[in-house]
Amino acid sequence: MLPELRFDNAFVRELPGDSETSPGPREVRGALHSSVAPLPVSAPRLIAHSAEMAESLGFSEIQANSREFADVFGGNALMDGMQTYATNYGGHQFGNWAGQLGDGRAISLGEVLNSAGQRWELQLKGAGPTPYSRRADGRAVLRSSVREFLCSEAMHHLGVPTTRALSLVATGDPVVRDMFYDGHPAAEKGAIVCRVAPSFIRFGNFELPSSRGENGVLNQLIDFTIRRDFPELQGKGEDLRADWFGEVCARTAVMVAHWMRVGFVHGVMNTDNMSILGLTIDYGPYGWIDNFDPEWTPNTTDRQHRRYRFGQQAQVAHWNLACLAQALAPVFGSIEPLQAGLQRYIDTWMAADRANIAAKLGMLECREEDLVLMQDLHGWMTAAEVDMTIFFRALSDLATAQRAPEMFAAAFYDDAKRQQMTPILQSWLSRYAVRLESDPQSAERRCERMRAVNPRYVLRNWLAQQAIDMADAGDESEIHALLDVMRHPYDDQPGRERFAQRRPDWARNKAGCSMLSCSS
Ligand code: AMP
Ligand code: MG
């Protein structure tokens, strides 16, 4: 029933593995992966899948909806060529070195080479314990799995570099979680997401062997990563490594710039959650900006210091890259290339930030004065409590609609603030209009380009939570509806206005909508 996929399991073939095979959590030294099989579940059932991802892997729609598919992606069966393993990594969590972490509940199934020659690693999240599970159960609840599944695909369609999701499978087994770590554990529905990426290597994969002085392993991993994941990089020896680190820095900057463009807050930017490919990875307590607020984080675990707040993500990424640089230093001949890489991060970030300003405001280039224009707008948006997505979408239509400022009405969360802050918006719009006079684009062209970077639909926290609440009660239709809307986030989709609305009042302080913990 299922197709024959071509597997090329380079990670386990070429890199040192764990010689021990006994179950149970343990410290794994001198190895980058451990062989471990998914633990079967009671009743695997496909809830949803990404048609695009299934197709690019070589599954037909009939195959994706087959019983065999649910068995494989629920962890109850393997396809020919699959080899299952968990990888070993460490990480800096909330600024502190945490030692060995590893895939505690992610089990890779192998690397597929598809008909287009692309490499896609398949990885089950929530498939049972691994040697890296520490005291946890290796499982995932439906709520967090829905969020990871939907957001991976939504981000992809928004044009943000991200790991993908193939499937969301219900396990039929309960999973107990204390959602807010407040002594109220409860049984929830269990689920497994199959996520997909060319590589799941993280900064932490390099940090761990480095922290242990395992320079041989570290060297092997660096060479492997460059060879498999950065084939476009030419050159040799130290130059090649320098180019590679610079490329990692540049990609990370581009990724964070996309987050800032669409209003995405990762929530847990620990170095074990940073992909070497510059992909958004590990969708946990992430969130989307409703009312514009650089101070906001959805992660309740980070409530006190707000280390991973929206407006700080670019700085944190730099800090994380500095950790990576430090981990690489023992096997680099000198630290200059690492410093140059970190500088490349800063340069790429500045350029990407300017490109965002020009694109979001609809100008061909970002001039010095535009930095101030955007800064003032951000200040106003914060004070006026306006919805980021609705505001920029309305601004995109301004040039052709000529109905300002009433067209911004839907973006306000607070009526008093709307009245009070509208005159300031008007004066900002006058400055903006003057600036646009010296931009050579036609109004139509500007509108078209702005609409291609300012999405109409994002995976608002309350929308995902509604889909979760319904699925918990047995109705999974909203998961499918959201998956479908988010396939075309830049298009107006008549009849689907409700997915573009600002956060309703009931969601302001509701768990899952504005407050999320790491418990998943
Ligand atoms: P996260 O904060 O989700 O990135 O997870 C940090 C670390 O905890 C990773 O090593 C995860 O594999 C591990 N982890 C999180 N949840 C579980 C779980 N339910 N079972 C085993 N390991 C887990
Ligand atoms: Mg993680």
Coordinates of C-alpha atoms and ligand atoms in Angstrom, one line a residue:
M1 CA 0.0 0.0 0.0
L2 CA 2.7 2.5 0.9
P3 CA 5.3 3.6 -1.7
E4 CA 8.8 2.4 -1.6
L5 CA 10.9 5.4 -0.4
R6 CA 14.6 5.7 -1.0
F7 CA 16.3 6.0 2.3
D8 CA 19.9 7.2 2.7
N9 CA 20.5 7.3 6.5
A10 CA 23.7 9.3 6.4
F11 CA 23.6 10.6 10.0
V12 CA 23.7 7.1 11.6
R13 CA 25.9 5.6 8.9
E14 CA 28.6 8.2 9.0
L15 CA 28.7 9.4 12.6
P16 CA 29.7 7.6 15.8
G17 CA 26.8 5.9 17.6
D18 CA 26.1 4.8 21.1
S19 CA 27.5 1.2 21.7
E20 CA 25.0 0.7 24.5
T21 CA 21.5 -0.5 23.5
S22 CA 19.9 -1.0 26.9
P23 CA 16.8 1.1 27.5
G24 CA 16.6 3.7 30.3
P25 CA 17.9 7.2 30.6
R26 CA 21.7 7.6 30.7
E27 CA 24.7 9.7 29.9
V28 CA 25.9 9.0 26.4
R29 CA 29.5 9.9 25.7
G30 CA 31.6 9.8 22.6
A31 CA 28.5 9.3 20.4
L32 CA 26.1 11.5 18.5
H33 CA 23.1 9.1 18.3
S34 CA 21.5 6.1 20.0
S35 CA 19.5 3.4 18.3
V36 CA 15.9 3.4 19.8
A37 CA 12.6 2.2 18.4
P38 CA 9.2 4.0 18.8
L39 CA 7.1 2.5 21.5
P40 CA 3.8 1.2 20.0
V41 CA 0.6 3.0 20.8
S42 CA -2.9 1.7 21.2
A43 CA -4.9 3.1 18.4
P44 CA -3.0 5.2 15.8
R45 CA -5.3 7.3 13.8
L46 CA -4.4 10.1 11.3
I47 CA -6.0 13.4 12.3
A48 CA -4.4 15.5 9.6
H49 CA -1.6 15.6 7.1
S50 CA 0.1 18.1 4.9
A51 CA -0.8 17.3 1.3
E52 CA 2.2 19.3 0.1
M53 CA 4.7 17.5 2.3
A54 CA 3.1 14.1 1.6
E55 CA 3.4 14.7 -2.1
S56 CA 7.0 15.8 -2.0
L57 CA 7.9 12.7 -0.1
G58 CA 6.1 10.5 -2.6
F59 CA 2.9 9.6 -0.8
S60 CA -0.4 9.7 -2.8
E61 CA -3.5 11.1 -1.0
I62 CA -4.9 7.5 -0.9
Q63 CA -1.7 6.3 0.7
A64 CA -1.6 9.1 3.2
N65 CA -5.1 8.2 4.3
S66 CA -4.3 4.5 4.6
R67 CA -4.2 2.5 7.8
E68 CA -0.5 1.7 7.1
F69 CA 0.4 5.3 7.0
A70 CA -1.2 5.9 10.5
D71 CA 0.6 2.8 11.7
V72 CA 4.0 4.1 10.5
F73 CA 3.6 7.7 11.6
G74 CA 2.0 6.6 14.9
G75 CA 5.2 4.6 15.7
N76 CA 3.6 1.1 15.3
A77 CA 5.3 0.0 12.1
L78 CA 8.4 0.7 10.0
M79 CA 8.8 1.1 6.2
D80 CA 11.6 -0.7 4.4
G81 CA 14.8 1.3 4.8
M82 CA 13.9 3.1 8.0
Q83 CA 16.4 3.1 10.8
T84 CA 15.3 4.6 14.1
Y85 CA 17.4 6.7 16.4
A86 CA 17.6 9.6 18.8
T87 CA 20.4 12.2 18.7
N88 CA 22.6 13.4 21.4
Y89 CA 22.9 17.2 22.1
G90 CA 23.3 19.7 24.9
G91 CA 22.2 23.3 25.2
H92 CA 22.1 26.6 26.9
Q93 CA 18.7 26.9 28.4
F94 CA 17.6 30.4 29.5
G95 CA 21.2 31.5 29.5
N96 CA 22.7 28.6 31.5
W97 CA 24.5 25.5 30.3
A98 CA 22.3 22.5 30.9
G99 CA 24.5 19.6 29.9
Q100 CA 23.2 16.6 28.0
L101 CA 19.7 17.0 26.8
G102 CA 19.2 15.0 23.5
D103 CA 16.1 13.9 21.7
G104 CA 14.0 12.9 24.7
R105 CA 10.9 12.3 22.8
A106 CA 11.9 12.7 19.2
I107 CA 12.8 9.5 17.2
S108 CA 14.1 9.8 13.7
L109 CA 13.0 7.3 11.1
G110 CA 15.7 8.0 8.6
E111 CA 16.5 10.3 5.7
V112 CA 14.4 10.1 2.5
L113 CA 15.9 11.1 -0.9
N114 CA 12.9 12.1 -2.9
S115 CA 12.4 12.1 -6.7
A116 CA 13.5 15.8 -6.9
G117 CA 16.8 14.8 -5.2
Q118 CA 15.9 16.5 -1.9
R119 CA 16.9 15.0 1.4
W120 CA 14.1 14.9 4.0
E121 CA 14.7 13.5 7.5
L122 CA 11.5 12.1 9.1
Q123 CA 11.2 12.4 12.8
L124 CA 8.4 11.4 15.2
K125 CA 7.8 13.7 18.1
G126 CA 6.2 12.0 21.1
A127 CA 7.0 8.4 20.0
G128 CA 8.2 7.2 23.4
P129 CA 11.2 7.3 25.7
T130 CA 14.8 7.4 24.5
P131 CA 18.1 7.3 26.4
Y132 CA 17.7 11.1 26.5
S133 CA 14.3 11.2 28.2
R134 CA 15.7 11.8 31.7
R135 CA 12.7 11.5 34.0
A136 CA 10.1 12.3 31.3
D137 CA 7.8 10.0 29.4
G138 CA 8.8 10.6 25.7
R139 CA 5.2 11.4 24.8
A140 CA 3.4 14.5 23.6
V141 CA -0.1 15.8 24.2
L142 CA -2.7 16.6 21.4
R143 CA -2.7 20.2 22.3
S144 CA 1.0 20.8 21.7
S145 CA 1.0 18.5 18.7
V146 CA -1.7 20.4 17.0
R147 CA 0.2 23.6 17.6
E148 CA 3.5 22.1 16.2
F149 CA 1.7 20.6 13.2
L150 CA -0.2 23.7 12.2
C151 CA 2.5 26.2 12.9
S152 CA 5.2 24.3 10.9
E153 CA 3.0 24.4 7.8
A154 CA 1.7 27.9 8.4
M155 CA 5.3 29.2 8.7
H156 CA 6.3 27.4 5.5
H157 CA 3.4 29.0 3.6
L158 CA 4.4 32.4 5.0
G159 CA 7.8 32.0 3.5
V160 CA 9.6 31.6 6.9
P161 CA 12.4 29.0 7.0
T162 CA 11.1 26.2 9.1
T163 CA 11.0 22.5 9.8
R164 CA 7.9 21.0 8.2
A165 CA 5.2 18.6 9.4
L166 CA 3.9 15.6 7.5
S167 CA 1.3 14.2 9.8
L168 CA -0.6 14.5 13.1
V169 CA -1.6 11.1 14.5
A170 CA -3.8 10.5 17.6
T171 CA -2.3 7.7 19.7
G172 CA -5.4 6.6 21.6
D173 CA -3.3 6.7 24.8
P174 CA -3.7 9.3 27.6
V175 CA -0.7 11.5 28.6
V176 CA -0.6 13.1 32.0
R177 CA 0.6 16.7 32.2
D178 CA 0.7 19.4 34.9
M179 CA 0.1 22.2 32.4
F180 CA 1.1 25.1 34.6
Y181 CA 3.4 23.2 37.0
D182 CA 1.0 24.1 39.8
G183 CA 0.3 20.6 41.2
H184 CA -2.8 19.9 39.0
P185 CA -1.7 17.0 36.7
A186 CA -4.4 15.8 34.3
A187 CA -4.8 13.2 31.6
E188 CA -4.9 14.6 28.1
K189 CA -5.1 13.0 24.7
G190 CA -1.8 11.9 23.3
A191 CA -0.6 12.5 19.7
I192 CA 2.5 12.2 17.5
V193 CA 3.7 14.7 14.9
C194 CA 6.0 13.5 12.1
R195 CA 8.2 16.5 11.4
V196 CA 10.4 16.8 8.4
A197 CA 13.5 18.7 7.6
P198 CA 16.7 18.3 5.5
S199 CA 18.5 18.2 8.8
F200 CA 17.6 18.4 12.5
I201 CA 21.1 19.2 13.7
R202 CA 21.0 21.9 16.3
F203 CA 23.6 24.2 17.8
G204 CA 23.5 22.0 20.9
N205 CA 24.7 19.0 18.9
F206 CA 28.1 20.8 18.6
E207 CA 28.1 22.2 22.1
L208 CA 27.8 18.9 23.9
P209 CA 30.9 17.1 22.5
S210 CA 32.8 20.4 22.8
S211 CA 31.9 20.7 26.5
R212 CA 33.3 17.2 27.1
G213 CA 36.5 17.8 25.2
E214 CA 35.5 15.3 22.6
N215 CA 37.2 17.1 19.8
G216 CA 37.3 14.1 17.5
V217 CA 33.6 13.7 17.6
L218 CA 33.2 17.5 17.2
N219 CA 35.4 17.5 14.1
Q220 CA 33.4 14.6 12.6
L221 CA 30.1 16.4 13.1
I222 CA 31.4 19.6 11.6
D223 CA 32.7 17.8 8.5
F224 CA 29.6 15.8 8.1
T225 CA 27.3 18.8 8.5
I226 CA 29.2 20.8 5.9
R227 CA 29.3 17.8 3.5
R228 CA 25.6 16.8 3.8
D229 CA 23.8 20.0 4.7
F230 CA 25.9 22.7 3.0
P231 CA 27.0 21.0 -0.3
E232 CA 27.0 24.4 -2.1
L233 CA 30.0 25.6 0.0
Q234 CA 33.2 25.0 -1.8
G235 CA 36.8 25.5 -0.6
K236 CA 38.9 23.5 1.8
G237 CA 40.1 23.2 5.4
E238 CA 39.8 26.2 7.7
D239 CA 38.4 28.4 4.9
L240 CA 35.6 26.1 4.3
R241 CA 34.8 25.9 8.0
A242 CA 34.9 29.7 8.2
D243 CA 32.5 30.0 5.3
W244 CA 30.2 27.5 6.9
F245 CA 30.0 29.2 10.2
G246 CA 29.4 32.5 8.4
E247 CA 26.6 30.9 6.5
V248 CA 25.0 29.6 9.7
C249 CA 25.1 33.1 11.1
A250 CA 23.6 34.7 8.0
R251 CA 20.8 32.1 7.8
T252 CA 20.0 32.6 11.5
A253 CA 19.7 36.4 10.9
V254 CA 17.4 35.9 7.9
M255 CA 15.2 33.5 9.9
V256 CA 14.8 35.9 12.8
A257 CA 14.1 38.8 10.4
H258 CA 11.2 36.7 9.0
W259 CA 9.9 36.2 12.5
M260 CA 9.9 39.9 13.1
R261 CA 8.1 40.5 9.8
V262 CA 5.2 38.2 10.6
G263 CA 5.0 38.8 14.3
F264 CA 6.2 35.4 15.5
V265 CA 7.6 34.8 19.0
H266 CA 9.5 31.5 19.3
G267 CA 9.3 31.5 23.1
V268 CA 12.2 29.1 23.9
M269 CA 15.2 30.1 22.0
N270 CA 17.6 27.8 23.9
T271 CA 20.6 26.7 21.9
D272 CA 19.2 23.2 21.7
N273 CA 16.2 24.7 19.8
M274 CA 18.4 26.5 17.2
S275 CA 18.8 24.7 13.9
I276 CA 22.1 24.7 12.1
L277 CA 20.2 25.3 8.8
G278 CA 18.5 28.4 10.1
L279 CA 15.1 26.8 10.3
T280 CA 12.5 27.6 12.9
I281 CA 12.5 24.4 15.0
D282 CA 10.7 23.1 18.2
Y283 CA 7.3 24.7 18.3
G284 CA 6.6 24.8 22.0
P285 CA 5.2 27.9 23.9
Y286 CA 5.5 30.0 20.8
G287 CA 3.0 32.8 20.0
W288 CA 1.9 35.4 17.5
I289 CA 1.8 39.1 18.2
D290 CA -1.8 40.3 18.4
N291 CA -1.5 43.9 19.8
F292 CA 2.0 45.1 18.9
D293 CA 4.2 44.8 21.9
P294 CA 8.0 44.2 21.7
E295 CA 7.9 43.1 25.4
W296 CA 5.5 40.3 24.9
T297 CA 6.3 36.6 25.4
P298 CA 3.7 33.8 25.5
N299 CA 6.0 31.6 27.6
T300 CA 4.9 31.6 31.3
T301 CA 8.1 29.9 32.3
D302 CA 9.9 33.1 31.1
R303 CA 7.4 35.5 32.6
Q304 CA 9.9 37.0 35.0
H305 CA 12.9 38.0 32.8
R306 CA 11.2 37.8 29.4
R307 CA 14.5 36.7 27.9
Y308 CA 12.8 35.4 24.8
R309 CA 10.3 38.3 24.3
F310 CA 9.4 39.4 20.7
G311 CA 11.7 42.5 20.6
Q312 CA 14.7 40.7 21.9
Q313 CA 14.9 37.8 19.4
A314 CA 17.6 39.2 17.3
Q315 CA 19.9 39.8 20.2
V316 CA 19.2 36.3 21.6
A317 CA 20.1 34.7 18.3
H318 CA 23.4 36.5 18.4
W319 CA 24.0 35.3 21.9
N320 CA 23.2 31.7 20.8
L321 CA 25.6 32.0 17.8
A322 CA 28.3 33.2 20.2
C323 CA 27.7 30.0 22.2
L324 CA 28.1 28.0 19.0
A325 CA 31.3 29.9 18.2
Q326 CA 32.7 29.1 21.6
A327 CA 31.9 25.4 21.1
L328 CA 33.6 25.4 17.7
A329 CA 36.7 27.3 18.9
P330 CA 38.7 24.3 20.2
V331 CA 38.8 22.8 16.7
F332 CA 39.3 26.1 14.8
G333 CA 42.9 27.2 14.2
S334 CA 42.1 30.8 15.2
I335 CA 39.0 32.6 16.5
E336 CA 39.1 35.3 13.8
P337 CA 36.8 33.4 11.4
L338 CA 34.3 32.9 14.2
Q339 CA 34.4 36.6 15.0
A340 CA 33.9 37.3 11.4
G341 CA 30.9 35.0 11.3
L342 CA 29.3 36.8 14.2
Q343 CA 29.9 40.1 12.4
R344 CA 28.2 38.6 9.4
Y345 CA 25.2 37.9 11.6
I346 CA 25.1 41.6 12.6
D347 CA 25.5 42.8 9.0
T348 CA 22.9 40.3 7.6
W349 CA 20.5 41.2 10.4
M350 CA 20.8 45.0 9.8
A351 CA 20.3 44.5 6.0
A352 CA 17.3 42.2 6.6
D353 CA 15.8 44.5 9.1
R354 CA 16.0 47.4 6.6
A355 CA 14.6 45.2 3.9
N356 CA 11.7 44.4 6.2
I357 CA 11.1 48.1 6.8
A358 CA 11.1 48.9 3.1
A359 CA 8.9 45.9 2.3
K360 CA 6.4 46.3 5.1
L361 CA 6.0 50.0 4.3
G362 CA 6.0 49.5 0.6
M363 CA 9.1 51.3 -0.5
L364 CA 11.8 50.2 -2.9
E365 CA 14.6 51.0 -0.5
C366 CA 15.0 51.8 3.1
R367 CA 16.6 55.2 3.7
E368 CA 18.1 56.4 6.9
E369 CA 15.0 58.5 7.6
D370 CA 12.8 55.4 7.2
L371 CA 14.4 53.8 10.3
V372 CA 12.9 56.7 12.3
L373 CA 9.6 56.4 10.4
M374 CA 9.3 52.7 11.4
Q375 CA 10.5 53.3 14.9
D376 CA 7.9 56.0 15.4
L377 CA 5.2 53.7 14.0
H378 CA 6.2 50.9 16.3
G379 CA 6.1 53.2 19.2
W380 CA 2.6 54.4 18.2
M381 CA 1.4 50.8 17.6
T382 CA 2.6 49.8 21.1
A383 CA 1.0 52.7 22.8
A384 CA -2.2 52.5 20.8
E385 CA -2.5 48.7 21.3
V386 CA -3.2 47.9 17.6
D387 CA -3.1 44.5 16.0
M388 CA 0.1 44.1 14.1
T389 CA -1.3 41.9 11.3
I390 CA -4.5 43.8 10.7
F391 CA -2.6 47.2 10.8
F392 CA 0.0 46.3 8.2
R393 CA -2.6 44.7 6.0
A394 CA -4.7 47.8 6.1
L395 CA -1.6 49.9 5.4
S396 CA -1.0 47.8 2.4
D397 CA -4.4 48.6 1.0
L398 CA -4.1 52.3 1.9
A399 CA -2.5 53.4 -1.4
T400 CA -5.3 52.0 -3.5
A401 CA -8.3 52.4 -1.1
Q402 CA -8.0 56.0 0.0
R403 CA -10.1 55.5 3.1
A404 CA -7.7 56.3 5.9
P405 CA -7.9 56.2 8.8
E406 CA -11.3 54.4 9.2
M407 CA -9.8 51.4 7.6
F408 CA -7.6 50.9 10.6
A409 CA -10.6 50.7 13.0
A410 CA -10.6 46.9 13.1
A411 CA -7.0 46.9 14.3
F412 CA -7.7 48.5 17.7
Y413 CA -8.2 46.6 20.9
D414 CA -9.3 49.5 23.0
D415 CA -11.8 52.1 21.9
A416 CA -10.5 54.8 24.3
K417 CA -7.0 54.4 22.9
R418 CA -8.3 54.5 19.4
Q419 CA -9.9 57.9 19.9
Q420 CA -6.9 59.2 21.8
M421 CA -4.3 57.9 19.4
T422 CA -5.9 58.4 16.0
P423 CA -4.7 62.0 15.6
I424 CA -1.1 60.8 16.1
L425 CA -1.7 58.1 13.5
Q426 CA -3.0 60.8 11.1
S427 CA 0.2 62.9 11.5
W428 CA 2.3 59.7 11.0
L429 CA 0.3 59.0 7.8
S430 CA 1.0 62.5 6.5
R431 CA 4.7 61.9 6.9
Y432 CA 4.4 58.5 5.3
A433 CA 2.5 60.1 2.3
V434 CA 5.3 62.6 1.8
R435 CA 7.9 59.8 1.9
L436 CA 5.9 57.8 -0.7
E437 CA 6.0 60.7 -3.1
S438 CA 9.7 60.1 -3.6
D439 CA 9.2 56.4 -4.1
P440 CA 9.0 55.5 -7.8
Q441 CA 6.5 52.7 -7.6
S442 CA 2.9 53.0 -8.8
A443 CA 0.2 52.7 -6.1
E444 CA -1.0 49.4 -7.5
R445 CA 2.5 47.9 -7.6
R446 CA 3.1 49.1 -4.0
C447 CA -0.1 47.6 -2.8
E448 CA 0.7 44.3 -4.5
R449 CA 4.2 44.1 -3.0
M450 CA 3.0 45.0 0.5
R451 CA 0.3 42.4 0.4
A452 CA 3.0 39.8 -0.4
V453 CA 4.9 40.5 2.8
N454 CA 2.1 41.6 5.2
P455 CA 0.0 38.5 5.7
R456 CA -3.7 38.6 6.1
Y457 CA -3.8 35.3 8.0
V458 CA -1.4 34.2 10.7
L459 CA -1.9 31.3 13.2
R460 CA -3.3 33.5 15.9
N461 CA -2.9 31.9 19.3
W462 CA -6.7 31.9 20.0
L463 CA -7.4 30.3 16.6
A464 CA -5.1 27.4 17.4
Q465 CA -6.6 27.1 20.9
Q466 CA -10.1 27.0 19.5
A467 CA -9.1 24.2 17.2
I468 CA -7.5 22.4 20.1
D469 CA -10.5 22.8 22.4
M470 CA -12.8 21.4 19.7
A471 CA -10.4 18.5 18.9
D472 CA -10.3 17.7 22.6
A473 CA -14.1 17.5 22.5
G474 CA -14.0 15.2 19.5
D475 CA -14.4 17.7 16.6
E476 CA -11.3 17.9 14.5
S477 CA -12.8 20.0 11.7
E478 CA -11.2 23.3 12.8
I479 CA -7.7 21.8 12.5
H480 CA -8.4 21.1 8.8
A481 CA -10.0 24.5 8.4
L482 CA -6.9 26.3 9.8
L483 CA -4.5 24.1 7.9
D484 CA -6.3 25.1 4.7
V485 CA -6.6 28.8 5.4
M486 CA -2.9 29.0 6.3
R487 CA -1.9 27.6 3.0
H488 CA -2.6 31.0 1.4
P489 CA -1.8 33.5 4.1
Y490 CA -1.3 36.5 1.7
D491 CA -4.6 36.1 -0.2
D492 CA -7.9 37.5 0.9
Q493 CA -10.1 34.5 1.2
P494 CA -13.7 35.5 1.0
G495 CA -15.9 33.8 3.5
R496 CA -12.9 33.2 5.9
E497 CA -12.9 36.7 7.5
R498 CA -13.2 35.2 11.0
F499 CA -9.7 33.8 10.7
A500 CA -8.3 37.3 10.1
Q501 CA -10.0 38.9 13.1
R502 CA -8.2 40.4 16.1
R503 CA -8.1 38.4 19.3
P504 CA -11.5 38.3 21.0
D505 CA -11.8 39.5 24.6
W506 CA -12.3 36.0 26.0
A507 CA -8.8 35.0 24.7
R508 CA -6.9 37.9 26.3
N509 CA -5.7 36.0 29.4
K510 CA -6.8 32.5 28.6
A511 CA -4.4 29.6 28.9
G512 CA -3.2 28.5 25.4
C513 CA -4.0 31.9 23.9
S514 CA -1.7 34.3 25.7
M515 CA -0.1 32.0 28.3
L516 CA 1.7 28.9 27.4
S517 CA 4.1 26.8 29.5
C518 CA 6.8 24.4 28.3
S519 CA 4.6 21.5 29.5
S520 CA 3.7 19.7 26.4
Ligands
AMP1 P1 12.1 21.6 24.8 O1 12.0 22.6 25.9 O2 10.7 21.1 24.3 O3 12.9 22.0 23.7 O4 12.7 20.3 25.5 C1 14.0 20.4 26.1 C2 14.5 19.0 26.4 O5 13.5 18.2 27.1 C3 14.7 18.1 25.1 O6 15.9 17.4 25.3 C4 13.5 17.3 25.0 O7 13.7 16.1 24.3 C5 13.2 17.0 26.4 N1 11.8 16.7 26.6 C6 10.7 17.6 26.6 N2 9.6 16.9 26.9 C7 9.9 15.6 27.0 C8 9.1 14.4 27.3 N3 7.8 14.5 27.5 N4 9.8 13.3 27.4 C9 11.1 13.2 27.2 N5 11.9 14.3 27.0 C10 11.3 15.5 26.9
MG2 MG 13.7 21.3 22.1

